[in-house]
CSV table of C-alpha atoms and ligand atoms in Angstrom, one decimal:
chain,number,residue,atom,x,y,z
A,1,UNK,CA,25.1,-7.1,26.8
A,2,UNK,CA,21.4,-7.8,25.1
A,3,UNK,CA,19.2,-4.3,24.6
A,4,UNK,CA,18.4,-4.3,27.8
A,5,UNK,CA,21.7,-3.9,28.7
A,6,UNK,CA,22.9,-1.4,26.5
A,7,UNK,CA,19.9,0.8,26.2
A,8,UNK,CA,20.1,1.2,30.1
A,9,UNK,CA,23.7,2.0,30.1
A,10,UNK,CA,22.6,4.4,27.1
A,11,UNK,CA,20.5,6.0,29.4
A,12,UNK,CA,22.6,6.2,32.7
A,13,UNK,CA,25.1,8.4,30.3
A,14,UNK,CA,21.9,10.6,29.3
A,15,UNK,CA,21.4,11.5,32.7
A,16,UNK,CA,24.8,12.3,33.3
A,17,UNK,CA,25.9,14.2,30.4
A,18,UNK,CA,26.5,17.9,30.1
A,19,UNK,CA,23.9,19.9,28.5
A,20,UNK,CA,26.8,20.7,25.6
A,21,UNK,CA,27.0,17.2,25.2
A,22,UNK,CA,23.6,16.6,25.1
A,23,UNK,CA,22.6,19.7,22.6
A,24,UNK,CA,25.8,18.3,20.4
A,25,UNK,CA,24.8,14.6,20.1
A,26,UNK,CA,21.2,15.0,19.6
A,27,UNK,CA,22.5,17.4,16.7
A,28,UNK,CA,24.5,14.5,15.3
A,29,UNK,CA,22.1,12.3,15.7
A,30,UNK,CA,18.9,13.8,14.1
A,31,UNK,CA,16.9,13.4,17.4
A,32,UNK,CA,16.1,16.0,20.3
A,33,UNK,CA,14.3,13.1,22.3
A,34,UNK,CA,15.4,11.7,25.8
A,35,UNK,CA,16.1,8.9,23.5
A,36,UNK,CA,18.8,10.0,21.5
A,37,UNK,CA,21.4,7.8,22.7
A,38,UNK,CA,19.7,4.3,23.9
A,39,UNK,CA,17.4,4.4,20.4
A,40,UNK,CA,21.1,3.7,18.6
A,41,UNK,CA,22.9,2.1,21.7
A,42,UNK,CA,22.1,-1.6,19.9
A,43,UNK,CA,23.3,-0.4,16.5
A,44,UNK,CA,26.6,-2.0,16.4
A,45,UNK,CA,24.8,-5.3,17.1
A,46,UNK,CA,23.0,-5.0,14.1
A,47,UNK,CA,25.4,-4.1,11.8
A,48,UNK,CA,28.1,-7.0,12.9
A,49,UNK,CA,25.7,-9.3,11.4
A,50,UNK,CA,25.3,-7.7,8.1
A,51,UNK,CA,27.5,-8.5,5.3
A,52,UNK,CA,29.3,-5.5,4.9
A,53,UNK,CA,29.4,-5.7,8.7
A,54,UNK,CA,30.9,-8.7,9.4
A,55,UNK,CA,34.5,-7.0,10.2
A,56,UNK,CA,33.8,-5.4,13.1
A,57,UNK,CA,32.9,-8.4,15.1
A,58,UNK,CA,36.0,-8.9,16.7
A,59,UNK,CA,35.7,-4.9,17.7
A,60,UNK,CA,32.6,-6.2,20.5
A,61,UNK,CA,35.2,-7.9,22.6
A,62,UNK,CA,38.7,-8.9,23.4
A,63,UNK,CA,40.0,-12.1,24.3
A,64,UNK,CA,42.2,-12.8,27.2
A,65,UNK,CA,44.4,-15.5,26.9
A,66,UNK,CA,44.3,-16.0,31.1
A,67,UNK,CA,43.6,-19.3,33.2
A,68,UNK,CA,40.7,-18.4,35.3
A,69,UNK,CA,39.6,-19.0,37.5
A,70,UNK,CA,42.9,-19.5,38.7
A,71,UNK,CA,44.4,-16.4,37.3
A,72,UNK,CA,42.6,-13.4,35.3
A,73,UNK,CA,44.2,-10.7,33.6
A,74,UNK,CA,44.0,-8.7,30.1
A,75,UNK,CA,47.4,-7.6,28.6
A,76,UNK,CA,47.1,-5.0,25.6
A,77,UNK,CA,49.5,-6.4,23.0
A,78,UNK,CA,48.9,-10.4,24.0
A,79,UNK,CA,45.4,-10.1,24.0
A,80,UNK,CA,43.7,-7.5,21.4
A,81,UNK,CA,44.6,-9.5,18.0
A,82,UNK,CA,45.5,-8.9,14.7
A,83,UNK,CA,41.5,-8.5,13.5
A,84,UNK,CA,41.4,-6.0,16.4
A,85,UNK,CA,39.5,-5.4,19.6
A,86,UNK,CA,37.1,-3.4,21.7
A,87,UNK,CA,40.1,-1.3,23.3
A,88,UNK,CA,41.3,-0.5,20.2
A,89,UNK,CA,38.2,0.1,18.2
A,90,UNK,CA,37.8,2.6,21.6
A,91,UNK,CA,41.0,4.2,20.5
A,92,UNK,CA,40.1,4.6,17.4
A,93,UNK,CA,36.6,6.0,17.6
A,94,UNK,CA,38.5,8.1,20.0
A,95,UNK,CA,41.1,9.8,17.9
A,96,UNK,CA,38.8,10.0,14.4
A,97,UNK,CA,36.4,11.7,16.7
A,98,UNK,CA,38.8,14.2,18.0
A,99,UNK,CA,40.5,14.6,14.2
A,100,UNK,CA,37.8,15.2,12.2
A,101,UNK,CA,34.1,15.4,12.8
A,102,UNK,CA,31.7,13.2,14.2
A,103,UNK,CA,29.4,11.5,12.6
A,104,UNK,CA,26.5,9.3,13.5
A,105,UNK,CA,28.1,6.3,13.1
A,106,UNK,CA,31.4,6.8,15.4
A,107,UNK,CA,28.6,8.1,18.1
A,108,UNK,CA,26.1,4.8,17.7
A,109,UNK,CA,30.0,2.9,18.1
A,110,UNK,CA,31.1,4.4,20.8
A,111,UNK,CA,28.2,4.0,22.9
A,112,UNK,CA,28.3,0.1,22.3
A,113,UNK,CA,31.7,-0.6,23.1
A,114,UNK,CA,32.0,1.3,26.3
A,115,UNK,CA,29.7,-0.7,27.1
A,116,UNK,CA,30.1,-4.1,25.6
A,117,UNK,CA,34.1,-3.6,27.2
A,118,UNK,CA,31.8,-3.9,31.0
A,119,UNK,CA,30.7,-7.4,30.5
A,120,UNK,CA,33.3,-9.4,32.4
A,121,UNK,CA,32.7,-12.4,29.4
A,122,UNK,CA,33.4,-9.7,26.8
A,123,UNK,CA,37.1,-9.5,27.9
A,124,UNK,CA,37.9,-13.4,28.4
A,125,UNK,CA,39.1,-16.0,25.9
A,126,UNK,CA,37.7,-18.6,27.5
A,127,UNK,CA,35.6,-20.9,25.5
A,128,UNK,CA,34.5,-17.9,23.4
A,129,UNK,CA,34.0,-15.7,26.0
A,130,UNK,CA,31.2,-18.4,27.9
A,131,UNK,CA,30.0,-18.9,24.4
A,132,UNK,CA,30.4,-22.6,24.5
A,133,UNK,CA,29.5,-23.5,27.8
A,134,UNK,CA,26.1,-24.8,27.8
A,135,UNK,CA,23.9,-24.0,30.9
A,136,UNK,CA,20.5,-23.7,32.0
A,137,UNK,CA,18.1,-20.5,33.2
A,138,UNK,CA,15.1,-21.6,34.4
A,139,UNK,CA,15.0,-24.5,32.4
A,140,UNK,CA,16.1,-22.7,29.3
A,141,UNK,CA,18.5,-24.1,27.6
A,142,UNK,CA,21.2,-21.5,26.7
A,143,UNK,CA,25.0,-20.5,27.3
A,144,UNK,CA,27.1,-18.9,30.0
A,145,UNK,CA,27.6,-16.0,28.0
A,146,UNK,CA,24.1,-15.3,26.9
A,147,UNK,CA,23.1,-15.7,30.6
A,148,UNK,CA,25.1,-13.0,31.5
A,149,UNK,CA,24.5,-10.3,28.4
A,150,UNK,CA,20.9,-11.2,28.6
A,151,UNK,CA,18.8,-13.5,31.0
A,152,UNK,CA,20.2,-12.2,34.0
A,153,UNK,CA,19.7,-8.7,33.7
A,154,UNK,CA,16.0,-9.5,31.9
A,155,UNK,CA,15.1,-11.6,35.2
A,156,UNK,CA,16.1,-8.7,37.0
A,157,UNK,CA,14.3,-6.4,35.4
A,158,UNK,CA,11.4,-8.3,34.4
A,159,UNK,CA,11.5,-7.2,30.4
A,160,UNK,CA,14.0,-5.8,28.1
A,161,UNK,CA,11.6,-3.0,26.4
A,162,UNK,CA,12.7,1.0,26.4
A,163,UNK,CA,10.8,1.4,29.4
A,164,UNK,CA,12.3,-1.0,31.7
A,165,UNK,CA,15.9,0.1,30.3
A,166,UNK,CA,15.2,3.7,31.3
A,167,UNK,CA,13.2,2.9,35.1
A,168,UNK,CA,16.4,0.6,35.6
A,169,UNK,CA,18.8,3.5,34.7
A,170,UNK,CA,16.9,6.2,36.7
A,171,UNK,CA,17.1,3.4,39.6
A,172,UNK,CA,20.7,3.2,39.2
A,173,UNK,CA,21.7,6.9,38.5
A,174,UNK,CA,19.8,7.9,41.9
A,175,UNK,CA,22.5,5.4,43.4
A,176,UNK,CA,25.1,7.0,41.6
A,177,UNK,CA,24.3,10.6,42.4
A,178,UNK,CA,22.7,10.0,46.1
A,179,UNK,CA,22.5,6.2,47.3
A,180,UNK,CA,24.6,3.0,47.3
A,181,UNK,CA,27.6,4.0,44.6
A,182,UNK,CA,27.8,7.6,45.4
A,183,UNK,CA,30.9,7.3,47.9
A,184,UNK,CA,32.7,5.3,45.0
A,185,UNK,CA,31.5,6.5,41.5
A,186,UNK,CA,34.1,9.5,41.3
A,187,UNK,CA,36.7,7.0,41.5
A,188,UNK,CA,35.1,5.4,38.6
A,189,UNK,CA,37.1,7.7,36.7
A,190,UNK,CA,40.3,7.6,38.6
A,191,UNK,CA,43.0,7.1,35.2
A,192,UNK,CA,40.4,8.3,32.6
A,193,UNK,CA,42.5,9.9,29.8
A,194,UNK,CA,40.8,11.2,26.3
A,195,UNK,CA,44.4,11.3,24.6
A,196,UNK,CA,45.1,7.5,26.2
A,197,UNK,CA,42.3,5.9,25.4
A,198,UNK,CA,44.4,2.3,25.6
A,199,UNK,CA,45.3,2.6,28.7
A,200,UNK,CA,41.6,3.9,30.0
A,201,UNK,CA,39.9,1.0,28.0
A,202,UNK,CA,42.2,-1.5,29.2
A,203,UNK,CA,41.6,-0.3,33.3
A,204,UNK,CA,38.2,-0.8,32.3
A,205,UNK,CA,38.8,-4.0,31.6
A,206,UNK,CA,41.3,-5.3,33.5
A,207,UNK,CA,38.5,-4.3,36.1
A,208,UNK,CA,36.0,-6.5,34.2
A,209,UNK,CA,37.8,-9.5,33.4
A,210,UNK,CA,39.0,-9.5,38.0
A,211,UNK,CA,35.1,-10.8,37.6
A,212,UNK,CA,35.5,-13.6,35.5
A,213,UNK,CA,37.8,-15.2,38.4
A,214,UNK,CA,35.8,-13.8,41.2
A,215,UNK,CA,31.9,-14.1,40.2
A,216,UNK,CA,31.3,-16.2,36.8
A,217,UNK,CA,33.3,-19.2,37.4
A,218,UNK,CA,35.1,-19.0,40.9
A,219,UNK,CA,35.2,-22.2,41.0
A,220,UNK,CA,35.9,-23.1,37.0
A,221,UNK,CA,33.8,-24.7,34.3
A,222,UNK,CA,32.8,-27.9,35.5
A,223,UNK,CA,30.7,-26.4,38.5
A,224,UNK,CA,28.7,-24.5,36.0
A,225,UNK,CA,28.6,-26.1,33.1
A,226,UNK,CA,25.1,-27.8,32.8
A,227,UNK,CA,23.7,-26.3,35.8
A,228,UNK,CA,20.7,-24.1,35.8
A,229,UNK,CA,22.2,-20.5,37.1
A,230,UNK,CA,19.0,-18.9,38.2
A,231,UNK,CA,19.3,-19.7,41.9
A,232,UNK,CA,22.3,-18.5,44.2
A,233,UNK,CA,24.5,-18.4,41.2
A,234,UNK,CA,22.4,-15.6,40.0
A,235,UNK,CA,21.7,-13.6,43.2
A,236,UNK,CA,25.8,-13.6,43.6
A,237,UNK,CA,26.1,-12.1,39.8
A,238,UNK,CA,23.3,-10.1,39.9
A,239,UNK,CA,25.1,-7.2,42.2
A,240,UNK,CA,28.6,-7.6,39.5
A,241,UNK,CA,26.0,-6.8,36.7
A,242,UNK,CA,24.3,-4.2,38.2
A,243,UNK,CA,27.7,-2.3,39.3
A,244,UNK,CA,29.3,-2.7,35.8
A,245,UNK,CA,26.4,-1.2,33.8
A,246,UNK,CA,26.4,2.1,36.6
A,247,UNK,CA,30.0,2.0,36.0
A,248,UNK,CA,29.4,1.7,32.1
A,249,UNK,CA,27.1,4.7,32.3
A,250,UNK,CA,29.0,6.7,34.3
A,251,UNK,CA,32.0,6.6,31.9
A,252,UNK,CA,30.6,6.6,28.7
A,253,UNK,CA,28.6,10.1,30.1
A,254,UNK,CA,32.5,11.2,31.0
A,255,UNK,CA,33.6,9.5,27.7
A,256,UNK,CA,31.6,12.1,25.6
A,257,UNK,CA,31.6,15.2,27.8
A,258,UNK,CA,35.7,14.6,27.8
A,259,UNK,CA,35.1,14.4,23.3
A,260,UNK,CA,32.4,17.2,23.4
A,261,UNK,CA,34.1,19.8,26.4
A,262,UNK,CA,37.4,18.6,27.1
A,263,UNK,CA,36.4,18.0,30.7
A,264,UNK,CA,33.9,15.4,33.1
B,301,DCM,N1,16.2,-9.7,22.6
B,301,DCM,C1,16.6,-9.4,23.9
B,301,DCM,N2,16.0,-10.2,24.9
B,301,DCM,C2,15.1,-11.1,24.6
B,301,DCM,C3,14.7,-11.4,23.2
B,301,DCM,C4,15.3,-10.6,22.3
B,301,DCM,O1,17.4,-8.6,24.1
B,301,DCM,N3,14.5,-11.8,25.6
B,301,DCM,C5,16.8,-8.9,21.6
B,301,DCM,C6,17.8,-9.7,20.7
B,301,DCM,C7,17.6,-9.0,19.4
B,301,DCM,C8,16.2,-8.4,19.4
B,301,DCM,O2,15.8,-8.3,20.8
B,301,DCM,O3,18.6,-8.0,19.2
B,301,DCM,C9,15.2,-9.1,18.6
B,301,DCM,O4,15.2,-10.5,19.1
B,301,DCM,P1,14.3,-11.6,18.5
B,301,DCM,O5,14.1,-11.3,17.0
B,301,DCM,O6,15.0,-12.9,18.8
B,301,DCM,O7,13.0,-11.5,19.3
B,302,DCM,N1,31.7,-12.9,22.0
B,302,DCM,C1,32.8,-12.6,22.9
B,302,DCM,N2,34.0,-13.2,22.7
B,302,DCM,C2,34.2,-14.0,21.7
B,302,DCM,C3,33.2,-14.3,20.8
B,302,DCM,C4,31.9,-13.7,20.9
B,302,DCM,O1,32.6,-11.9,23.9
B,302,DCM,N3,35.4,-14.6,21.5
B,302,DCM,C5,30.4,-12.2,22.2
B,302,DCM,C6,29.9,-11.4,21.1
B,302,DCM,C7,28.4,-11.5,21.4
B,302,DCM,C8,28.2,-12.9,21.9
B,302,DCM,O2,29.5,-13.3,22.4
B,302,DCM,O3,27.9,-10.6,22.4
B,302,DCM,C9,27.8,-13.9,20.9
B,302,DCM,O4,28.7,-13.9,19.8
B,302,DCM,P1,28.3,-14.4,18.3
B,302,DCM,O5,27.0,-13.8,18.0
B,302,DCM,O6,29.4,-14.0,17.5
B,302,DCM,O7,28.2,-15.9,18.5
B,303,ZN,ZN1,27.9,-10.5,24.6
């Protein structure tokens, strides 16, 4: 996801955690504001970049070697690679967290990746994850991928600042806790297990990659591929991007309570 996308997510999980978890992480952090967590939620984006950064790009992703959109599935030991991957880098944040103390850095990383693991093209293979396959967004020339971290959710929304990140994130915790998602987001947790964080990380997405079969290419490259998206294409995606970053929020706010309390 762009900063849009992680800063809500960021946000959804700040409404949701326990006040423990709150008190403990704006500790860690340096930073008692309601924007402790979306403030460094785009950190590990930054840092990839960055020379002494460059090894944990593999760690935003993993690649699954499937055939959609005939087929679409994620397997652990086929799939993560020998740099590394998002559902192991979530395994290890995981355990150093629960081994030693946490520091600023394993929070500002664990934030992006449960989030980054949401984006169906974060858990495909496929042309670098939608990387190389050229499209158009209202006449903007760009890439599959970039549509769906970025220009979709930004449409949506109408900007990508702080603000909009936290109105969309009180929009979509209200649907959590009273509206659309609230008969289904406890379920969002069915599996969850802090000492099995593999297996969690790879429900999650199994879950996302179903969408890369489903809703990004149902019918396979060549019906997207140098087409402009913004029309039905991206009213059909828009309610896929909107469920993964509730469900994103959702667990990363049961991700931290589980570290901080030992319980949702
Ligand atoms: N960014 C974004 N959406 C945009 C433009 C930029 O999420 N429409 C992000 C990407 C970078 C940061 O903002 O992380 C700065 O981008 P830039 O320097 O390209 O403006
Ligand atoms: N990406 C991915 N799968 C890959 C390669 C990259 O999901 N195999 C993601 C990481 C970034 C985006 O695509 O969100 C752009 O990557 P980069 O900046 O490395 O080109
Ligand atoms: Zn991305």
């Amino acid at each position: 996801w762009g900063e849009l996308g992680h800063q809500t997510i960021a946000y959804i999980a700040t409404n949701l955690v326990s006040s423990a978890t709150q008190t403990k992480f704006q500790s860690i952090l340096g930073d008692t504001s309601g924007d402790y967590l979306a403030t460094v939620s785009t950190w590990a984006d930054t840092y990839r970049y960055t020379d002494a950064g460059t090894w944990s790009a593999p760690l935003h992703f993993i690649d699954a070697n499937d055939s959609p959109p005939s087929s679409c599935d994620v397997e652990y030991s086929r799939d993560c690679g020998s740099t590394g991957c998002v559902v192991a880098a979530i395994k290890n944040y995981t355990s150093r967290v629960s081994s030693t103390s946490l520091s600023a850095s394993d929070v500002k990383t664990a934030a992006k990746f449960v989030g980054d693991i949401h984006q169906p093209l974060h858990d495909e293979n496929l042309d670098l994850g939608g990387n190389e396959i050229d499209v158009t967004f209202g006449g903007t020339s760009t890439n599959l991928h970039h549509i769906w971290d970025t220009n979709m959710p930004e449409k949506y929304v109408g900007g990508y600042g702080l603000s909009d990140a936290k109105s969309w994130a009180a929009t979509l915790t209200k649907s959590i806790k009273t509206g659309s998602y609230e008969s289904e987001a406890a379920s969002w947790l069915d599996g969850i297990e802090l000492s099995d964080a593999v297996t969690t990380a790879m429900s999650w997405a199994n879950e996302a990659n179903a969408y890369v079969c489903s809703t990004v290419m149902p019918d396979g490259i060549s019906a997207v591929e140098d087409t402009d998206l913004s029309g039905t294409y991206y009213t059909k995606a828009m309610p896929v991007i909107e469920l993964q970053i509730a469900r994103a929020g959702y667990r990363l706010a049961a991700w931290l309570d589980l570290i901080v309390t030992g319980s949702t």
